[in-house]
């Protein structure tokens, strides 16, 4: 999938309707997700994404991975989105990005990705 199609799909899945906002939400969610992944999973995921999104997923690859639960993940995304976003406002935006991700990368990669996340993340991929 091309970058512009990915961003369009994020908006169609309930993400921001403004393209610039959708791009920012996508970048923030993927960067925070990448920080949560261990081993080579961030690179494996990035390999299946458009070139413009690879850096977001892998930017924290050499840092210690976070081990947050879904609530802490949503708080972190909300904080990174700024402008008074709270975790509940971030939830549908995260769902839009992760739902797009689930429909974009291979089923095997989605399985690998989800195996590294607590069960509470599962609804975010729908």
N, CA, C and O atoms as a GROMACS GRO file, in nm:
protein
  504
    1UNK      N    1   0.084  -0.118   0.000
    1UNK     CA    2   0.000   0.000   0.000
    1UNK      C    3   0.088   0.124   0.000
    1UNK      O    4   0.188   0.130   0.072
    2UNK      N    5   0.051   0.221  -0.080
    2UNK     CA    6   0.125   0.347  -0.086
    2UNK      C    7   0.090   0.434   0.034
    2UNK      O    8  -0.013   0.416   0.099
    3UNK      N    9   0.178   0.529   0.063
    3UNK     CA   10   0.163   0.617   0.178
    3UNK      C   11   0.029   0.691   0.174
    3UNK      O   12  -0.043   0.693   0.274
    4UNK      N   13  -0.004   0.752   0.062
    4UNK     CA   14  -0.128   0.830   0.054
    4UNK      C   15  -0.250   0.740   0.076
    4UNK      O   16  -0.350   0.785   0.134
    5UNK      N   17  -0.244   0.616   0.031
    5UNK     CA   18  -0.354   0.522   0.055
    5UNK      C   19  -0.362   0.485   0.202
    5UNK      O   20  -0.472   0.473   0.258
    6UNK      N   21  -0.248   0.467   0.266
    6UNK     CA   22  -0.245   0.434   0.408
    6UNK      C   23  -0.312   0.546   0.488
    6UNK      O   24  -0.398   0.520   0.572
    7UNK      N   25  -0.273   0.670   0.461
    7UNK     CA   26  -0.329   0.784   0.534
    7UNK      C   27  -0.479   0.796   0.506
    7UNK      O   28  -0.556   0.822   0.598
    8UNK      N   29  -0.520   0.777   0.383
    8UNK     CA   30  -0.662   0.781   0.349
    8UNK      C   31  -0.739   0.674   0.426
    8UNK      O   32  -0.850   0.699   0.473
    9UNK      N   33  -0.682   0.556   0.437
    9UNK     CA   34  -0.747   0.447   0.510
    9UNK      C   35  -0.757   0.480   0.659
    9UNK      O   36  -0.857   0.445   0.722
   10UNK      N   37  -0.657   0.545   0.715
   10UNK     CA   38  -0.664   0.588   0.854
   10UNK      C   39  -0.784   0.680   0.873
   10UNK      O   40  -0.858   0.664   0.970
   11UNK      N   41  -0.805   0.774   0.783
   11UNK     CA   42  -0.920   0.863   0.796
   11UNK      C   43  -1.051   0.786   0.780
   11UNK      O   44  -1.149   0.816   0.849
   12UNK      N   45  -1.054   0.690   0.691
   12UNK     CA   46  -1.175   0.610   0.670
   12UNK      C   47  -1.206   0.519   0.789
   12UNK      O   48  -1.321   0.483   0.811
   13UNK      N   49  -1.104   0.482   0.866
   13UNK     CA   50  -1.123   0.398   0.985
   13UNK      C   51  -1.154   0.481   1.109
   13UNK      O   52  -1.154   0.428   1.220
   14UNK      N   53  -1.181   0.608   1.093
   14UNK     CA   54  -1.219   0.692   1.207
   14UNK      C   55  -1.112   0.784   1.259
   14UNK      O   56  -1.129   0.847   1.363
   15UNK      N   57  -1.001   0.793   1.188
   15UNK     CA   58  -0.895   0.886   1.227
   15UNK      C   59  -0.932   1.027   1.186
   15UNK      O   60  -1.041   1.051   1.134
   16UNK      N   61  -0.844   1.120   1.210
   16UNK     CA   62  -0.871   1.260   1.174
   16UNK      C   63  -0.903   1.274   1.025
   16UNK      O   64  -0.842   1.207   0.941
   17UNK      N   65  -0.996   1.361   0.993
   17UNK     CA   66  -1.032   1.382   0.853
   17UNK      C   67  -0.934   1.475   0.782
   17UNK      O   68  -0.923   1.472   0.660
   18UNK      N   69  -0.865   1.557   0.858
   18UNK     CA   70  -0.764   1.645   0.801
   18UNK      C   71  -0.639   1.562   0.772
   18UNK      O   72  -0.588   1.492   0.860
   19UNK      N   73  -0.590   1.569   0.649
   19UNK     CA   74  -0.476   1.487   0.607
   19UNK      C   75  -0.352   1.510   0.694
   19UNK      O   76  -0.285   1.414   0.733
   20UNK      N   77  -0.322   1.635   0.725
   20UNK     CA   78  -0.204   1.666   0.807
   20UNK      C   79  -0.219   1.605   0.946
   20UNK      O   80  -0.124   1.549   1.000
   21UNK      N   81  -0.338   1.616   1.004
   21UNK     CA   82  -0.363   1.556   1.135
   21UNK      C   83  -0.353   1.404   1.128
   21UNK      O   84  -0.298   1.340   1.217
   22UNK      N   85  -0.407   1.345   1.021
   22UNK     CA   86  -0.400   1.199   1.004
   22UNK      C   87  -0.255   1.153   0.991
   22UNK      O   88  -0.218   1.048   1.044
   23UNK      N   89  -0.174   1.230   0.922
   23UNK     CA   90  -0.032   1.196   0.909
   23UNK      C   91   0.037   1.201   1.045
   23UNK      O   92   0.117   1.113   1.077
   24UNK      N   93   0.007   1.303   1.124
   24UNK     CA   94   0.069   1.318   1.256
   24UNK      C   95   0.025   1.206   1.350
   24UNK      O   96   0.108   1.147   1.420
   25UNK      N   97  -0.103   1.176   1.352
   25UNK     CA   98  -0.154   1.068   1.437
   25UNK      C   99  -0.088   0.936   1.397
   25UNK      O  100  -0.046   0.859   1.484
   26UNK      N  101  -0.078   0.911   1.269
   26UNK     CA  102  -0.016   0.787   1.221
   26UNK      C  103   0.128   0.778   1.266
   26UNK      O  104   0.172   0.674   1.316
   27UNK      N  105   0.201   0.885   1.250
   27UNK     CA  106   0.342   0.887   1.290
   27UNK      C  107   0.357   0.864   1.441
   27UNK      O  108   0.440   0.784   1.483
   28UNK      N  109   0.277   0.933   1.521
   28UNK     CA  110   0.286   0.920   1.666
   28UNK      C  111   0.251   0.778   1.711
   28UNK      O  112   0.324   0.719   1.791
   29UNK      N  113   0.142   0.723   1.661
   29UNK     CA  114   0.100   0.589   1.700
   29UNK      C  115   0.205   0.486   1.661
   29UNK      O  116   0.239   0.399   1.740
   30UNK      N  117   0.257   0.495   1.540
   30UNK     CA  118   0.358   0.398   1.495
   30UNK      C  119   0.487   0.412   1.574
   30UNK      O  120   0.551   0.311   1.605
   31UNK      N  121   0.527   0.535   1.607
   31UNK     CA  122   0.649   0.554   1.687
   31UNK      C  123   0.631   0.496   1.826
   31UNK      O  124   0.721   0.430   1.878
   32UNK      N  125   0.516   0.521   1.888
   32UNK     CA  126   0.492   0.467   2.022
   32UNK      C  127   0.478   0.316   2.018
   32UNK      O  128   0.521   0.247   2.111
   33UNK      N  129   0.418   0.263   1.913
   33UNK     CA  130   0.408   0.119   1.897
   33UNK      C  131   0.547   0.058   1.879
   33UNK      O  132   0.579  -0.043   1.941
   34UNK      N  133   0.629   0.120   1.796
   34UNK     CA  134   0.765   0.072   1.774
   34UNK      C  135   0.846   0.068   1.901
   34UNK      O  136   0.930  -0.020   1.919
   35UNK      N  137   0.821   0.163   1.990
   35UNK     CA  138   0.892   0.168   2.118
   35UNK      C  139   0.850   0.051   2.207
   35UNK      O  140   0.924   0.013   2.298
   36UNK      N  141   0.735  -0.005   2.180
   36UNK     CA  142   0.680  -0.116   2.261
   36UNK      C  143   0.732  -0.253   2.214
   36UNK      O  144   0.723  -0.351   2.286
   37UNK      N  145   0.787  -0.258   2.093
   37UNK     CA  146   0.827  -0.385   2.032
   37UNK      C  147   0.968  -0.425   2.072
   37UNK      O  148   1.053  -0.340   2.099
   38UNK      N  149   0.992  -0.557   2.074
   38UNK     CA  150   1.123  -0.608   2.110
   38UNK      C  151   1.182  -0.688   1.994
   38UNK      O  152   1.114  -0.718   1.895
   39UNK      N  153   1.310  -0.720   2.008
   39UNK     CA  154   1.378  -0.798   1.904
   39UNK      C  155   1.378  -0.723   1.772
   39UNK      O  156   1.396  -0.601   1.768
   40UNK      N  157   1.357  -0.797   1.665
   40UNK     CA  158   1.356  -0.737   1.532
   40UNK      C  159   1.216  -0.702   1.485
   40UNK      O  160   1.196  -0.671   1.367
   41UNK      N  161   1.119  -0.705   1.575
   41UNK     CA  162   0.980  -0.686   1.534
   41UNK      C  163   0.956  -0.549   1.471
   41UNK      O  164   0.880  -0.539   1.374
   42UNK      N  165   1.017  -0.443   1.523
   42UNK     CA  166   0.997  -0.310   1.464
   42UNK      C  167   1.048  -0.307   1.320
   42UNK      O  168   0.983  -0.251   1.232
   43UNK      N  169   1.164  -0.368   1.296
   43UNK     CA  170   1.218  -0.372   1.160
   43UNK      C  171   1.132  -0.459   1.069
   43UNK      O  172   1.111  -0.426   0.952
   44UNK      N  173   1.082  -0.570   1.123
   44UNK     CA  174   0.996  -0.659   1.044
   44UNK      C  175   0.868  -0.587   1.003
   44UNK      O  176   0.823  -0.598   0.889
   45UNK      N  177   0.810  -0.513   1.097
   45UNK     CA  178   0.690  -0.436   1.067
   45UNK      C  179   0.720  -0.326   0.966
   45UNK      O  180   0.646  -0.308   0.869
   46UNK      N  181   0.828  -0.254   0.988
   46UNK     CA  182   0.865  -0.144   0.898
   46UNK      C  183   0.885  -0.193   0.755
   46UNK      O  184   0.855  -0.120   0.660
   47UNK      N  185   0.935  -0.314   0.739
   47UNK     CA  186   0.961  -0.369   0.606
   47UNK      C  187   0.834  -0.380   0.523
   47UNK      O  188   0.840  -0.386   0.400
   48UNK      N  189   0.718  -0.385   0.588
   48UNK     CA  190   0.591  -0.399   0.516
   48UNK      C  191   0.514  -0.268   0.505
   48UNK      O  192   0.400  -0.266   0.457
   49UNK      N  193   0.574  -0.159   0.551
   49UNK     CA  194   0.506  -0.029   0.548
   49UNK      C  195   0.560   0.059   0.435
   49UNK      O  196   0.670   0.035   0.384
   50UNK      N  197   0.483   0.160   0.396
   50UNK     CA  198   0.535   0.256   0.298
   50UNK      C  199   0.663   0.322   0.352
   50UNK      O  200   0.679   0.338   0.473
   51UNK      N  201   0.749   0.359   0.264
   51UNK     CA  202   0.879   0.417   0.300
   51UNK      C  203   0.865   0.532   0.400
   51UNK      O  204   0.946   0.544   0.491
   52UNK      N  205   0.764   0.616   0.383
   52UNK     CA  206   0.744   0.734   0.467
   52UNK      C  207   0.713   0.698   0.612
   52UNK      O  208   0.724   0.785   0.699
   53UNK      N  209   0.674   0.575   0.641
   53UNK     CA  210   0.635   0.535   0.776
   53UNK      C  211   0.738   0.447   0.846
   53UNK      O  212   0.729   0.423   0.966
   54UNK      N  213   0.835   0.400   0.773
   54UNK     CA  214   0.935   0.309   0.829
   54UNK      C  215   1.012   0.373   0.944
   54UNK      O  216   1.035   0.309   1.046
   55UNK      N  217   1.053   0.496   0.927
   55UNK     CA  218   1.131   0.566   1.030
   55UNK      C  219   1.056   0.582   1.160
   55UNK      O  220   1.115   0.574   1.268
   56UNK      N  221   0.924   0.604   1.152
   56UNK     CA  222   0.845   0.620   1.275
   56UNK      C  223   0.849   0.493   1.358
   56UNK      O  224   0.866   0.499   1.480
   57UNK      N  225   0.833   0.378   1.293
   57UNK     CA  226   0.829   0.251   1.365
   57UNK      C  227   0.965   0.216   1.424
   57UNK      O  228   0.973   0.155   1.531
   58UNK      N  229   1.072   0.253   1.356
   58UNK     CA  230   1.206   0.210   1.399
   58UNK      C  231   1.284   0.318   1.474
   58UNK      O  232   1.398   0.293   1.512
   59UNK      N  233   1.228   0.435   1.498
   59UNK     CA  234   1.306   0.542   1.558
   59UNK      C  235   1.353   0.511   1.700
   59UNK      O  236   1.452   0.568   1.746
   60UNK      N  237   1.284   0.422   1.772
   60UNK     CA  238   1.324   0.388   1.909
   60UNK      C  239   1.384   0.248   1.919
   60UNK      O  240   1.392   0.191   2.027
   61UNK      N  241   1.428   0.194   1.807
   61UNK     CA  242   1.471   0.054   1.803
   61UNK      C  243   1.589   0.026   1.896
   61UNK      O  244   1.601  -0.086   1.945
   62UNK      N  245   1.674   0.121   1.921
   62UNK     CA  246   1.789   0.098   2.009
   62UNK      C  247   1.764   0.136   2.154
   62UNK      O  248   1.851   0.118   2.239
   63UNK      N  249   1.645   0.187   2.183
   63UNK     CA  250   1.610   0.222   2.321
   63UNK      C  251   1.553   0.100   2.391
   63UNK      O  252   1.512   0.003   2.327
   64UNK      N  253   1.550   0.105   2.523
   64UNK     CA  254   1.485  -0.002   2.597
   64UNK      C  255   1.337   0.001   2.566
   64UNK      O  256   1.275   0.108   2.573
   65UNK      N  257   1.278  -0.113   2.532
   65UNK     CA  258   1.135  -0.114   2.499
   65UNK      C  259   1.050  -0.084   2.622
   65UNK      O  260   1.087  -0.119   2.734
   66UNK      N  261   0.938  -0.020   2.601
   66UNK     CA  262   0.844   0.004   2.710
   66UNK      C  263   0.762  -0.123   2.730
   66UNK      O  264   0.748  -0.204   2.638
   67UNK      N  265   0.708  -0.138   2.845
   67UNK     CA  266   0.626  -0.254   2.874
   67UNK      C  267   0.489  -0.210   2.926
   67UNK      O  268   0.431  -0.274   3.014
   68UNK      N  269   0.439  -0.100   2.872
   68UNK     CA  270   0.314  -0.045   2.920
   68UNK      C  271   0.193  -0.128   2.879
   68UNK      O  272   0.197  -0.204   2.782
   69UNK      N  273   0.086  -0.113   2.956
   69UNK     CA  274  -0.040  -0.176   2.919
   69UNK      C  275  -0.114  -0.082   2.825
   69UNK      O  276  -0.063   0.026   2.792
   70UNK      N  277  -0.232  -0.120   2.782
   70UNK     CA  278  -0.304  -0.041   2.683
   70UNK      C  279  -0.340   0.098   2.736
   70UNK      O  280  -0.335   0.195   2.661
   71UNK      N  281  -0.375   0.109   2.864
   71UNK     CA  282  -0.410   0.240   2.920
   71UNK      C  283  -0.290   0.334   2.920
   71UNK      O  284  -0.303   0.452   2.886
   72UNK      N  285  -0.175   0.282   2.959
   72UNK     CA  286  -0.054   0.364   2.958
   72UNK      C  287  -0.014   0.399   2.814
   72UNK      O  288   0.032   0.510   2.787
   73UNK      N  289  -0.030   0.306   2.724
   73UNK     CA  290  -0.001   0.333   2.583
   73UNK      C  291  -0.089   0.448   2.533
   73UNK      O  292  -0.040   0.540   2.467
   74UNK      N  293  -0.218   0.444   2.563
   74UNK     CA  294  -0.309   0.551   2.521
   74UNK      C  295  -0.271   0.684   2.585
   74UNK      O  296  -0.280   0.788   2.520
   75UNK      N  297  -0.229   0.681   2.711
   75UNK     CA  298  -0.184   0.805   2.776
   75UNK      C  299  -0.060   0.860   2.706
   75UNK      O  300  -0.049   0.981   2.684
   76UNK      N  301   0.032   0.772   2.671
   76UNK     CA  302   0.155   0.815   2.603
   76UNK      C  303   0.123   0.874   2.466
   76UNK      O  304   0.178   0.979   2.429
   77UNK      N  305   0.036   0.808   2.391
   77UNK     CA  306  -0.003   0.861   2.259
   77UNK      C  307  -0.070   0.997   2.276
   77UNK      O  308  -0.038   1.091   2.203
   78UNK      N  309  -0.162   1.007   2.371
   78UNK     CA  310  -0.231   1.134   2.394
   78UNK      C  311  -0.133   1.245   2.428
   78UNK      O  312  -0.145   1.357   2.378
   79UNK      N  313  -0.036   1.214   2.513
   79UNK     CA  314   0.065   1.312   2.550
   79UNK      C  315   0.145   1.356   2.427
   79UNK      O  316   0.173   1.475   2.410
   80UNK      N  317   0.182   1.262   2.343
   80UNK     CA  318   0.261   1.295   2.224
   80UNK      C  319   0.179   1.370   2.120
   80UNK      O  320   0.234   1.448   2.042
   81UNK      N  321   0.048   1.347   2.117
   81UNK     CA  322  -0.038   1.422   2.024
   81UNK      C  323  -0.055   1.565   2.071
   81UNK      O  324  -0.074   1.656   1.990
   82UNK      N  325  -0.048   1.586   2.203
   82UNK     CA  326  -0.057   1.721   2.258
   82UNK      C  327  -0.193   1.784   2.241
   82UNK      O  328  -0.294   1.714   2.230
   83UNK      N  329  -0.196   1.914   2.239
   83UNK     CA  330  -0.317   1.997   2.225
   83UNK      C  331  -0.435   1.948   2.308
   83UNK      O  332  -0.548   1.943   2.260
   84UNK      N  333  -0.406   1.911   2.432
   84UNK     CA  334  -0.512   1.874   2.525
   84UNK      C  335  -0.579   1.740   2.497
   84UNK      O  336  -0.687   1.714   2.550
   85UNK      N  337  -0.518   1.656   2.417
   85UNK     CA  338  -0.575   1.525   2.387
   85UNK      C  339  -0.567   1.437   2.511
   85UNK      O  340  -0.462   1.428   2.574
   86UNK      N  341  -0.679   1.373   2.545
   86UNK     CA  342  -0.676   1.280   2.658
   86UNK      C  343  -0.680   1.137   2.603
   86UNK      O  344  -0.706   1.118   2.484
   87UNK      N  345  -0.653   1.038   2.687
   87UNK     CA  346  -0.646   0.900   2.639
   87UNK      C  347  -0.774   0.852   2.569
   87UNK      O  348  -0.766   0.776   2.473
   88UNK      N  349  -0.889   0.895   2.616
   88UNK     CA  350  -1.012   0.851   2.550
   88UNK      C  351  -1.030   0.916   2.413
   88UNK      O  352  -1.090   0.855   2.324
   89UNK      N  353  -0.980   1.036   2.394
   89UNK     CA  354  -0.981   1.098   2.262
   89UNK      C  355  -0.880   1.030   2.170
   89UNK      O  356  -0.899   1.024   2.049
   90UNK      N  357  -0.772   0.980   2.230
   90UNK     CA  358  -0.669   0.913   2.150
   90UNK      C  359  -0.713   0.774   2.106
   90UNK      O  360  -0.668   0.726   2.002
   91UNK      N  361  -0.801   0.710   2.182
   91UNK     CA  362  -0.839   0.571   2.153
   91UNK      C  363  -0.889   0.552   2.009
   91UNK      O  364  -0.836   0.465   1.940
   92UNK      N  365  -0.989   0.628   1.959
   92UNK     CA  366  -1.034   0.603   1.822
   92UNK      C  367  -0.926   0.633   1.717
   92UNK      O  368  -0.925   0.574   1.609
   93UNK      N  369  -0.836   0.724   1.750
   93UNK     CA  370  -0.728   0.754   1.656
   93UNK      C  371  -0.628   0.639   1.651
   93UNK      O  372  -0.580   0.603   1.544
   94UNK      N  373  -0.598   0.582   1.767
   94UNK     CA  374  -0.510   0.465   1.773
   94UNK      C  375  -0.576   0.349   1.700
   94UNK      O  376  -0.511   0.277   1.624
   95UNK      N  377  -0.706   0.330   1.722
   95UNK     CA  378  -0.779   0.223   1.652
   95UNK      C  379  -0.773   0.242   1.501
   95UNK      O  380  -0.759   0.145   1.427
   96UNK      N  381  -0.785   0.366   1.456
   96UNK     CA  382  -0.781   0.392   1.312
   96UNK      C  383  -0.646   0.351   1.254
   96UNK      O  384  -0.639   0.291   1.147
   97UNK      N  385  -0.539   0.385   1.324
   97UNK     CA  386  -0.404   0.352   1.274
   97UNK      C  387  -0.379   0.201   1.283
   97UNK      O  388  -0.332   0.141   1.186
   98UNK      N  389  -0.411   0.140   1.397
   98UNK     CA  390  -0.384  -0.003   1.412
   98UNK      C  391  -0.477  -0.086   1.326
   98UNK      O  392  -0.437  -0.192   1.277
   99UNK      N  393  -0.600  -0.040   1.305
   99UNK     CA  394  -0.690  -0.110   1.214
   99UNK      C  395  -0.639  -0.105   1.072
   99UNK      O  396  -0.647  -0.203   0.998
  100UNK      N  397  -0.585   0.010   1.033
  100UNK     CA  398  -0.525   0.025   0.900
  100UNK      C  399  -0.403  -0.066   0.890
  100UNK      O  400  -0.383  -0.133   0.789
  101UNK      N  401  -0.322  -0.066   0.993
  101UNK     CA  402  -0.204  -0.152   0.996
  101UNK      C  403  -0.243  -0.298   0.977
  101UNK      O  404  -0.181  -0.370   0.900
  102UNK      N  405  -0.346  -0.341   1.049
  102UNK     CA  406  -0.390  -0.480   1.042
  102UNK      C  407  -0.440  -0.518   0.903
  102UNK      O  408  -0.430  -0.634   0.863
  103UNK      N  409  -0.493  -0.421   0.830
  103UNK     CA  410  -0.543  -0.451   0.696
  103UNK      C  411  -0.436  -0.431   0.588
  103UNK      O  412  -0.459  -0.460   0.471
  104UNK      N  413  -0.320  -0.380   0.629
  104UNK     CA  414  -0.215  -0.347   0.533
  104UNK      C  415  -0.102  -0.449   0.531
  104UNK      O  416  -0.055  -0.488   0.424
  105UNK      N  417  -0.058  -0.491   0.648
  105UNK     CA  418   0.055  -0.585   0.655
  105UNK      C  419   0.003  -0.728   0.654
  105UNK      O  420  -0.117  -0.751   0.667
  106UNK      N  421   0.092  -0.822   0.638
  106UNK     CA  422   0.052  -0.963   0.630
  106UNK      C  423  -0.010  -1.011   0.761
  106UNK      O  424   0.017  -0.956   0.868
  107UNK      N  425  -0.093  -1.112   0.750
  107UNK     CA  426  -0.156  -1.171   0.869
  107UNK      C  427  -0.050  -1.226   0.964
  107UNK      O  428  -0.065  -1.217   1.086
  108UNK      N  429   0.057  -1.281   0.910
  108UNK     CA  430   0.166  -1.332   0.993
  108UNK      C  431   0.232  -1.221   1.073
  108UNK      O  432   0.265  -1.238   1.190
  109UNK      N  433   0.251  -1.107   1.009
  109UNK     CA  434   0.313  -0.994   1.078
  109UNK      C  435   0.220  -0.939   1.185
  109UNK      O  436   0.265  -0.902   1.294
  110UNK      N  437   0.092  -0.932   1.155
  110UNK     CA  438  -0.006  -0.888   1.256
  110UNK      C  439  -0.003  -0.983   1.375
  110UNK      O  440  -0.008  -0.939   1.490
  111UNK      N  441   0.005  -1.112   1.348
  111UNK     CA  442   0.015  -1.210   1.457
  111UNK      C  443   0.140  -1.192   1.540
  111UNK      O  444   0.135  -1.197   1.663
  112UNK      N  445   0.252  -1.171   1.473
  112UNK     CA  446   0.378  -1.147   1.545
  112UNK      C  447   0.369  -1.021   1.630
  112UNK      O  448   0.413  -1.019   1.745
  113UNK      N  449   0.313  -0.918   1.572
  113UNK     CA  450   0.298  -0.790   1.642
  113UNK      C  451   0.209  -0.806   1.765
  113UNK      O  452   0.246  -0.764   1.875
  114UNK      N  453   0.094  -0.866   1.745
  114UNK     CA  454  -0.001  -0.882   1.856
  114UNK      C  455   0.054  -0.974   1.965
  114UNK      O  456   0.017  -0.960   2.081
  115UNK      N  457   0.142  -1.068   1.929
  115UNK     CA  458   0.198  -1.159   2.030
  115UNK      C  459   0.289  -1.084   2.128
  115UNK      O  460   0.315  -1.134   2.238
  116UNK      N  461   0.337  -0.966   2.090
  116UNK     CA  462   0.422  -0.887   2.177
  116UNK      C  463   0.344  -0.788   2.263
  116UNK      O  464   0.401  -0.718   2.346
  117UNK      N  465   0.213  -0.783   2.242
  117UNK     CA  466   0.130  -0.686   2.313
  117UNK      C  467   0.036  -0.756   2.410
  117UNK      O  468  -0.008  -0.868   2.383
  118UNK      N  469   0.006  -0.692   2.523
  118UNK     CA  470  -0.092  -0.750   2.615
  118UNK      C  471  -0.229  -0.763   2.548
  118UNK      O  472  -0.258  -0.695   2.450
  119UNK      N  473  -0.312  -0.852   2.603
  119UNK     CA  474  -0.443  -0.880   2.546
  119UNK      C  475  -0.530  -0.754   2.532
  119UNK      O  476  -0.615  -0.748   2.444
  120UNK      N  477  -0.509  -0.656   2.619
  120UNK     CA  478  -0.588  -0.533   2.613
  120UNK      C  479  -0.574  -0.454   2.484
  120UNK      O  480  -0.657  -0.368   2.455
  121UNK      N  481  -0.470  -0.483   2.407
  121UNK     CA  482  -0.450  -0.414   2.280
  121UNK      C  483  -0.540  -0.469   2.170
  121UNK      O  484  -0.565  -0.400   2.071
  122UNK      N  485  -0.590  -0.591   2.185
  122UNK     CA  486  -0.665  -0.658   2.079
  122UNK      C  487  -0.778  -0.574   2.019
  122UNK      O  488  -0.787  -0.567   1.897
  123UNK      N  489  -0.864  -0.509   2.100
  123UNK     CA  490  -0.972  -0.429   2.041
  123UNK      C  491  -0.923  -0.311   1.957
  123UNK      O  492  -0.997  -0.260   1.872
  124UNK      N  493  -0.802  -0.267   1.979
  124UNK     CA  494  -0.748  -0.153   1.903
  124UNK      C  495  -0.718  -0.191   1.758
  124UNK      O  496  -0.700  -0.103   1.674
  125UNK      N  497  -0.712  -0.319   1.729
  125UNK     CA  498  -0.683  -0.364   1.592
  125UNK      C  499  -0.809  -0.386   1.510
  125UNK      O  500  -0.800  -0.420   1.392
  126UNK      N  501  -0.925  -0.366   1.570
  126UNK     CA  502  -1.052  -0.386   1.499
  126UNK      C  503  -1.096  -0.261   1.425
  126UNK      O  504  -1.201  -0.261   1.360
   0.00000   0.00000   0.00000
